[in-house]
């Protein structure tokens, strides 16, 4: 699949029409674009829910349960670099090129994982997927900033959340059924055929409404090589920390030290000033996004494995335990989009983070066998409701605080915070899980309970993540975005 990027000519391309007031995301001016980009998100959502259900079985068959966390963090590690690249690429020549390239890499990664013969090749495929995902997500944010007026952005973010509803219900059921009857590989190699429809809808609409640079009359800026180097540093640093966390040997201190040395200056250069002291405005928005996403995803990654290995559920039932969360996530995102919530958005953020913390803390209660396994589904439904509020509102506030020519860089900073937190917290959770015997689980046949139980290993993942999410509730009190005219500069 070729990369579709607008060609530079002697005469600058016409500027995309600026967002206008009134209307809706499904009016005549926006309908094709809205359906197209929501279809892209729908595909990503289906992949995420389907792959998450198949992952425990894939890890066991490839003898890779000790590397289970790598299968998730590899995606986020490579996406960190791709996010920075996509931000610059989108600001320079528009979001069409990175979106097409990202979808291509996404497909290649799925095929690599689906045909892998070892766990490390499987992880490589996930890493290629991460490159694609990082390119796509930032490009979509730039599309929204260019093509939708500010008052329409909460609605399109709510539509993104709603597009997770059907995949969250159908994905685990379909993936579990395919895994049990045909094998987990078909989950990965079957998804690429679904790419054609969203691309056919999205790319022409983006070419018409959001392609080209934000200011066609201005000189095309070169790629910022310093930021590209920092992006490579953040990716390699995160990967080395993840490796050190999984190995748990004295020699692992060396890659850990190198990883930290690469990571710290890269983070300081790529995130807004004041992010890690929760400065008001854009820095706190970026920090809150990382805390919320990292704690929740790190915990959720271990839910299917916990239910399969500790409670003997089939992959289908384990995946469906998270399905109702898609509905409540969409509900939370829908509520934040209502106009009456405008004066209460900080309070909604605080309440959302409290729900996330409580749901993560409640999930390991199913390690007590007298607690019904469906208790996880109930807890996760409340947590997803909170996440629907927080994720959508951080996206809306980020774009509100960004000038059009900064939308790519600031969107990349938001996604870097999201992805880096996922990598670091997955590394910490995976290290705790492996250190307390978690690597020994999962050797029984598919869908059967294991011979040895390791509840402490799972509790060591969930409870610290609940504490991190609780800290996010405090950060949510420091957003201070009402009346703010601009954000903080990135870097420094």
XYZ file of C-alpha atoms in Angstrom:
492
model
C 0.000 0.000 0.000
C 1.498 3.319 -1.020
C 1.822 6.322 1.247
C -0.652 8.959 0.092
C 0.905 12.361 0.803
C -0.019 15.596 -1.003
C 2.662 16.395 -3.584
C 4.557 19.703 -3.252
C 4.388 21.876 -6.369
C 5.459 25.360 -7.292
C 2.007 26.727 -6.454
C 0.935 26.029 -2.873
C -2.144 23.853 -2.443
C -5.389 25.485 -1.506
C -5.937 25.748 2.226
C -8.544 23.415 3.670
C -11.745 25.211 4.533
C -11.624 26.507 8.106
C -14.030 25.027 10.616
C -17.279 26.912 10.751
C -19.816 27.395 13.504
C -23.199 25.695 13.607
C -24.043 22.361 12.065
C -23.208 18.946 13.447
C -20.682 16.200 12.871
C -23.163 14.541 10.497
C -24.227 17.589 8.482
C -23.507 17.746 4.774
C -20.120 19.413 5.256
C -18.854 16.845 7.768
C -20.744 13.603 7.089
C -18.235 11.804 4.861
C -15.283 12.808 7.001
C -16.995 11.854 10.261
C -18.061 8.438 8.984
C -14.597 7.830 7.536
C -12.508 8.665 10.609
C -14.951 6.962 12.974
C -14.630 3.851 10.783
C -10.848 3.978 11.273
C -11.349 4.123 15.041
C -13.876 1.280 14.776
C -11.223 -0.909 13.141
C -8.633 -0.028 15.793
C -11.201 -0.784 18.493
C -12.036 -4.166 17.006
C -8.347 -5.041 16.782
C -7.703 -4.041 20.393
C -10.606 -6.026 21.852
C -10.033 -9.067 19.641
C -6.279 -9.231 20.174
C -6.618 -8.761 23.929
C -8.854 -11.826 24.083
C -6.476 -13.988 22.023
C -3.300 -12.816 23.775
C -3.261 -15.280 26.725
C -3.590 -18.254 24.374
C -0.945 -16.909 21.991
C 1.487 -16.378 24.869
C 1.000 -19.923 26.148
C 1.315 -21.602 22.752
C 4.490 -19.633 22.002
C 5.848 -20.461 25.481
C 5.968 -16.738 26.205
C 3.936 -16.115 29.374
C 7.007 -14.637 31.161
C 7.152 -12.119 28.283
C 3.404 -11.421 28.389
C 3.782 -7.737 29.294
C 6.189 -7.254 26.353
C 3.413 -8.130 23.918
C 1.546 -5.026 25.079
C 4.413 -2.658 25.850
C 6.167 -3.290 22.490
C 3.189 -1.672 20.819
C 3.391 1.407 23.021
C 7.187 1.652 22.852
C 7.402 1.996 19.075
C 4.305 4.165 18.954
C 6.170 6.798 21.006
C 8.558 7.458 18.137
C 5.764 7.314 15.570
C 3.718 9.900 17.483
C 6.469 12.520 17.278
C 7.068 11.744 13.600
C 3.349 11.952 12.872
C 3.024 15.280 14.677
C 5.777 16.863 12.598
C 4.644 15.203 9.383
C 1.045 16.405 9.938
C 2.050 19.985 10.798
C 4.389 20.068 7.801
C 2.194 18.643 5.021
C -1.111 17.552 6.520
C -2.447 14.381 8.183
C -3.195 12.389 5.019
C 0.298 10.910 4.593
C 0.852 9.716 8.195
C -2.657 8.268 8.331
C -2.165 6.168 5.179
C 1.340 5.082 6.219
C 0.111 4.224 9.708
C -2.707 2.010 8.482
C -0.238 0.189 6.205
C 2.165 -0.493 9.074
C -0.746 -1.594 11.234
C -1.660 -4.291 8.713
C 1.941 -5.477 8.317
C 2.284 -5.813 12.106
C -0.862 -7.907 12.357
C 0.431 -10.277 9.681
C 3.821 -10.587 11.386
C 2.245 -11.462 14.736
C -0.236 -13.853 13.189
C 2.493 -15.860 11.444
C 5.097 -15.749 14.261
C 6.745 -18.979 15.365
C 8.289 -17.604 18.566
C 7.210 -15.097 21.195
C 9.920 -12.627 20.171
C 8.689 -12.611 16.556
C 5.178 -12.114 17.872
C 6.420 -9.131 19.903
C 8.159 -7.761 16.784
C 4.827 -7.781 14.978
C 3.259 -5.899 17.871
C 6.063 -3.335 17.623
C 5.322 -2.753 13.930
C 1.664 -2.352 14.841
C 2.726 0.291 17.336
C 4.468 2.284 14.607
C 1.237 2.287 12.650
C -0.930 3.117 15.639
C 1.266 6.053 16.655
C 1.108 7.550 13.166
C -2.665 7.134 12.950
C -3.774 8.504 16.317
C -1.893 11.819 16.067
C -2.992 12.298 12.456
C -6.620 11.849 13.512
C -6.261 14.552 16.166
C -4.886 16.943 13.555
C -7.822 16.144 11.276
C -10.222 17.031 14.091
C -8.410 20.282 14.905
C -8.589 21.404 11.257
C -11.969 20.176 10.111
C -14.218 20.661 13.156
C -15.117 23.854 15.002
C -14.401 23.839 18.728
C -18.041 23.299 19.708
C -18.192 20.140 17.525
C -15.067 18.489 18.932
C -16.700 16.998 22.066
C -19.278 15.364 19.793
C -16.727 13.771 17.461
C -14.745 12.558 20.497
C -17.957 11.037 21.832
C -18.448 9.360 18.454
C -14.963 7.898 18.747
C -15.900 6.432 22.125
C -19.216 5.131 20.787
C -17.361 3.345 18.000
C -15.857 1.078 20.677
C -19.260 -0.224 21.774
C -19.906 -2.831 19.063
C -16.255 -4.065 18.954
C -16.181 -4.366 22.752
C -19.148 -6.745 22.587
C -18.543 -8.508 19.269
C -14.725 -8.488 19.401
C -14.211 -10.727 22.446
C -16.972 -13.104 21.370
C -15.679 -13.409 17.813
C -12.049 -13.586 18.906
C -12.752 -16.170 21.587
C -14.766 -18.344 19.227
C -12.100 -18.147 16.503
C -9.330 -18.821 19.046
C -11.062 -21.894 20.445
C -12.142 -23.427 17.117
C -9.649 -22.216 14.492
C -6.670 -20.962 16.514
C -5.445 -17.591 17.745
C -3.470 -16.878 14.540
C -6.669 -16.331 12.568
C -7.559 -13.432 14.855
C -4.456 -11.566 13.642
C -4.367 -12.531 9.970
C -8.113 -12.017 9.512
C -8.294 -8.377 10.644
C -6.343 -6.821 7.705
C -9.226 -7.461 5.305
C -11.258 -4.964 7.354
C -8.870 -2.109 6.492
C -10.220 -1.463 2.985
C -13.567 0.027 3.998
C -12.347 2.672 6.502
C -9.520 3.727 4.180
C -11.890 4.071 1.235
C -14.073 6.386 3.313
C -11.473 8.330 5.274
C -8.698 9.171 2.812
C -10.755 10.955 0.132
C -12.635 12.945 2.795
C -9.396 13.996 4.487
C -7.888 14.966 1.119
C -10.846 17.302 0.552
C -11.125 18.858 4.000
C -7.861 18.638 5.962
C -4.924 17.945 3.643
C -1.895 20.159 3.132
C -0.120 22.409 5.641
C -2.143 24.530 8.090
C -0.898 27.700 6.341
C -0.285 26.959 2.639
C 1.234 30.403 2.136
C 3.987 29.849 4.684
C 7.277 28.074 3.881
C 7.165 24.336 4.529
C 9.103 23.804 7.782
C 11.798 21.126 7.825
C 11.570 18.158 10.127
C 12.940 19.035 13.563
C 15.886 16.652 13.798
C 16.342 17.333 17.498
C 12.795 16.190 18.235
C 13.275 13.129 16.045
C 16.403 12.238 18.043
C 14.502 12.772 21.284
C 11.740 10.522 19.975
C 14.257 7.769 19.257
C 15.696 8.300 22.732
C 12.325 7.956 24.400
C 11.554 4.762 22.469
C 14.907 3.083 23.108
C 14.930 4.241 26.720
C 11.472 2.845 27.361
C 12.401 -0.448 25.672
C 15.547 -0.831 27.807
C 13.610 -0.155 30.996
C 11.006 -2.705 29.974
C 13.735 -5.291 29.273
C 15.439 -4.619 32.609
C 12.144 -4.961 34.438
C 11.459 -8.353 32.906
C 14.917 -9.878 33.403
C 15.228 -9.155 37.157
C 18.983 -9.808 37.384
C 21.864 -7.688 38.687
C 23.099 -7.288 35.119
C 19.735 -5.695 34.326
C 20.829 -2.590 36.215
C 23.004 -1.622 33.238
C 20.208 -1.457 30.617
C 17.988 0.173 33.253
C 20.550 2.941 33.797
C 21.051 3.455 30.059
C 17.315 3.514 29.525
C 16.800 6.141 32.223
C 19.646 8.246 30.799
C 17.943 8.235 27.390
C 14.450 8.681 28.717
C 14.749 11.629 31.095
C 16.091 14.265 28.668
C 13.791 12.994 25.918
C 10.716 13.364 28.120
C 11.774 16.863 29.190
C 12.194 17.878 25.565
C 8.976 16.397 24.197
C 6.384 17.194 26.873
C 5.166 20.675 27.882
C 7.143 22.540 30.517
C 5.796 21.788 33.971
C 4.179 18.489 33.072
C 5.712 16.478 35.901
C 4.952 19.120 38.529
C 1.347 19.298 37.320
C 1.491 22.961 36.282
C -1.954 24.321 35.511
C -3.315 24.234 31.980
C -1.812 22.156 29.184
C 0.889 20.451 31.335
C -1.709 19.033 33.748
C -3.926 17.907 30.872
C -0.992 15.983 29.369
C 0.014 14.510 32.748
C -3.522 13.423 33.605
C -3.857 11.640 30.267
C -0.725 9.608 30.999
C -1.775 8.699 34.525
C -5.270 7.636 33.508
C -4.299 5.645 30.427
C -1.202 4.047 31.936
C -2.811 2.825 35.153
C -5.953 1.558 33.440
C -4.302 -0.196 30.488
C -1.583 -1.770 32.633
C -4.270 -3.251 34.872
C -6.637 -4.234 32.056
C -3.872 -6.113 30.220
C -3.781 -8.662 33.053
C -7.545 -9.114 33.512
C -8.046 -11.823 30.823
C -4.907 -13.671 31.979
C -6.114 -13.557 35.596
C -9.553 -14.916 34.716
C -8.197 -17.673 32.447
C -5.426 -18.882 34.763
C -6.898 -18.266 38.225
C -10.624 -18.842 37.660
C -10.525 -21.255 34.706
C -12.645 -19.159 32.339
C -12.449 -19.730 28.603
C -10.800 -17.010 26.502
C -14.258 -16.046 25.229
C -15.739 -15.516 28.698
C -12.594 -13.764 29.909
C -12.807 -11.324 27.014
C -16.528 -10.773 27.470
C -15.940 -9.799 31.094
C -14.589 -6.524 29.696
C -17.221 -6.123 26.977
C -19.762 -4.137 28.978
C -17.035 -1.578 29.571
C -17.363 -0.440 25.970
C -20.941 0.649 26.662
C -20.133 2.545 29.827
C -17.024 4.130 28.252
C -19.218 5.473 25.455
C -21.756 6.673 28.031
C -19.081 8.590 29.931
C -17.826 10.169 26.727
C -21.401 11.061 25.704
C -22.043 12.792 29.019
C -18.938 14.972 28.768
C -20.090 16.145 25.339
C -23.350 17.601 26.682
C -23.295 21.433 26.779
C -24.548 21.542 30.369
C -21.343 19.856 31.575
C -19.147 22.815 30.551
C -19.001 24.427 34.052
C -18.429 21.056 35.752
C -15.722 19.496 33.632
C -12.998 19.550 36.283
C -15.360 17.890 38.755
C -16.230 15.292 36.132
C -12.517 14.607 35.685
C -11.991 14.125 39.430
C -14.997 11.831 39.718
C -13.890 9.858 36.678
C -10.431 9.222 38.138
C -11.935 8.135 41.468
C -14.063 5.569 39.620
C -11.004 4.332 37.720
C -9.003 3.891 40.944
C -11.826 2.043 42.699
C -12.446 -0.304 39.755
C -8.767 -1.277 39.513
C -8.611 -1.880 43.271
C -11.748 -4.049 43.142
C -10.695 -6.265 40.202
C -8.336 -8.615 42.115
C -11.157 -9.470 44.534
C -11.963 -12.351 42.148
C -8.745 -14.007 43.290
C -10.892 -14.983 46.292
C -12.843 -17.871 44.835
C -15.986 -17.103 46.840
C -16.260 -13.850 44.843
C -18.103 -14.476 41.547
C -16.022 -13.961 38.419
C -18.602 -11.530 37.032
C -17.582 -9.058 39.754
C -14.730 -8.013 37.439
C -17.229 -7.062 34.743
C -19.145 -4.874 37.185
C -16.017 -3.181 38.513
C -14.654 -2.632 35.007
C -17.919 -1.107 33.829
C -17.568 1.660 36.429
C -13.899 2.150 35.594
C -14.653 2.428 31.865
C -17.336 5.016 32.607
C -14.714 7.122 34.357
C -12.224 6.585 31.524
C -14.816 7.649 28.945
C -15.091 10.999 30.710
C -11.368 11.524 31.304
C -9.984 10.431 27.924
C -12.500 12.418 25.886
C -12.136 15.562 27.993
C -8.340 15.540 27.953
C -8.517 15.316 24.148
C -10.999 18.185 23.936
C -9.019 20.386 26.325
C -5.751 19.672 24.509
C -7.171 20.962 21.228
C -8.756 23.937 22.990
C -5.339 24.978 24.289
C -3.539 24.481 20.956
C -3.116 26.919 18.084
C -3.813 25.305 14.661
C -0.114 25.214 13.727
C 0.697 23.520 17.070
C -2.043 20.883 16.955
C 0.305 18.162 15.678
C 3.086 18.777 18.211
C 0.703 19.130 21.159
C -1.338 16.090 20.113
C 1.922 14.149 19.900
C 2.800 15.294 23.444
C -0.581 14.062 24.710
C -0.144 10.688 23.021
C 3.479 10.414 24.202
C 2.303 10.869 27.775
C -0.343 8.209 27.142
C 2.024 5.740 25.474
C 5.027 6.299 27.750
C 2.911 5.812 30.842
C 1.599 2.575 29.344
C 5.141 1.333 28.734
C 6.524 2.277 32.142
C 3.568 1.032 34.162
C 3.363 -2.177 32.137
C 7.079 -2.652 32.770
C 6.599 -2.109 36.498
C 3.554 -4.362 36.610
C 5.225 -7.044 34.499
C 8.326 -6.985 36.709
C 6.243 -7.372 39.868
C 4.201 -10.119 38.219
C 7.299 -12.072 37.147
C 9.128 -11.555 40.459
C 6.244 -13.043 42.447
C 5.900 -16.186 40.341
C 3.514 -14.998 37.640
C 5.699 -16.379 34.867
C 4.843 -19.901 35.989
C 1.151 -19.590 35.170
C -0.486 -20.502 31.931
C 0.981 -23.902 31.076
C -2.305 -25.763 31.190
C -4.475 -26.410 28.184
C -6.456 -23.561 26.705
C -9.396 -22.561 28.860
C -8.437 -24.833 31.752
C -7.319 -23.747 35.174
C -3.655 -23.990 35.936
C -2.188 -26.309 38.463
C -0.613 -23.581 40.579
C -2.275 -20.391 41.722
C -0.360 -17.104 41.992
C -2.837 -14.580 43.400
C -0.107 -12.430 44.969
C 1.489 -11.895 41.547
C -1.764 -10.505 40.162
C -2.470 -8.395 43.246
C 1.000 -6.840 42.840
C -0.127 -5.545 39.439
C -3.562 -4.189 40.314
C -3.145 -2.532 43.693
C -0.220 -0.212 42.752
C -2.112 0.815 39.607
C -5.081 1.769 41.781
C -2.787 4.061 43.792
C -1.496 5.688 40.587
C -5.068 6.290 39.397
C -5.879 7.830 42.775
C -3.038 10.303 42.263
C -4.698 11.220 38.971
C -7.750 12.451 40.877
C -5.517 15.086 42.521
C -3.987 16.104 39.167
C -7.516 16.583 37.834
C -8.042 19.367 40.387
C -5.205 21.345 38.774
C -6.357 21.583 35.178
C -7.439 25.224 35.519
C -8.479 25.430 31.892
C -11.461 27.786 32.157
C -10.435 31.130 30.799
C -7.022 29.905 29.665
C -6.100 31.371 26.286
C -3.076 29.284 25.437
C -0.935 26.375 26.511
C 2.594 25.835 27.678
C 5.445 25.511 25.242
C 6.609 22.003 24.467
C 10.139 21.207 25.567
C 12.449 22.499 28.220
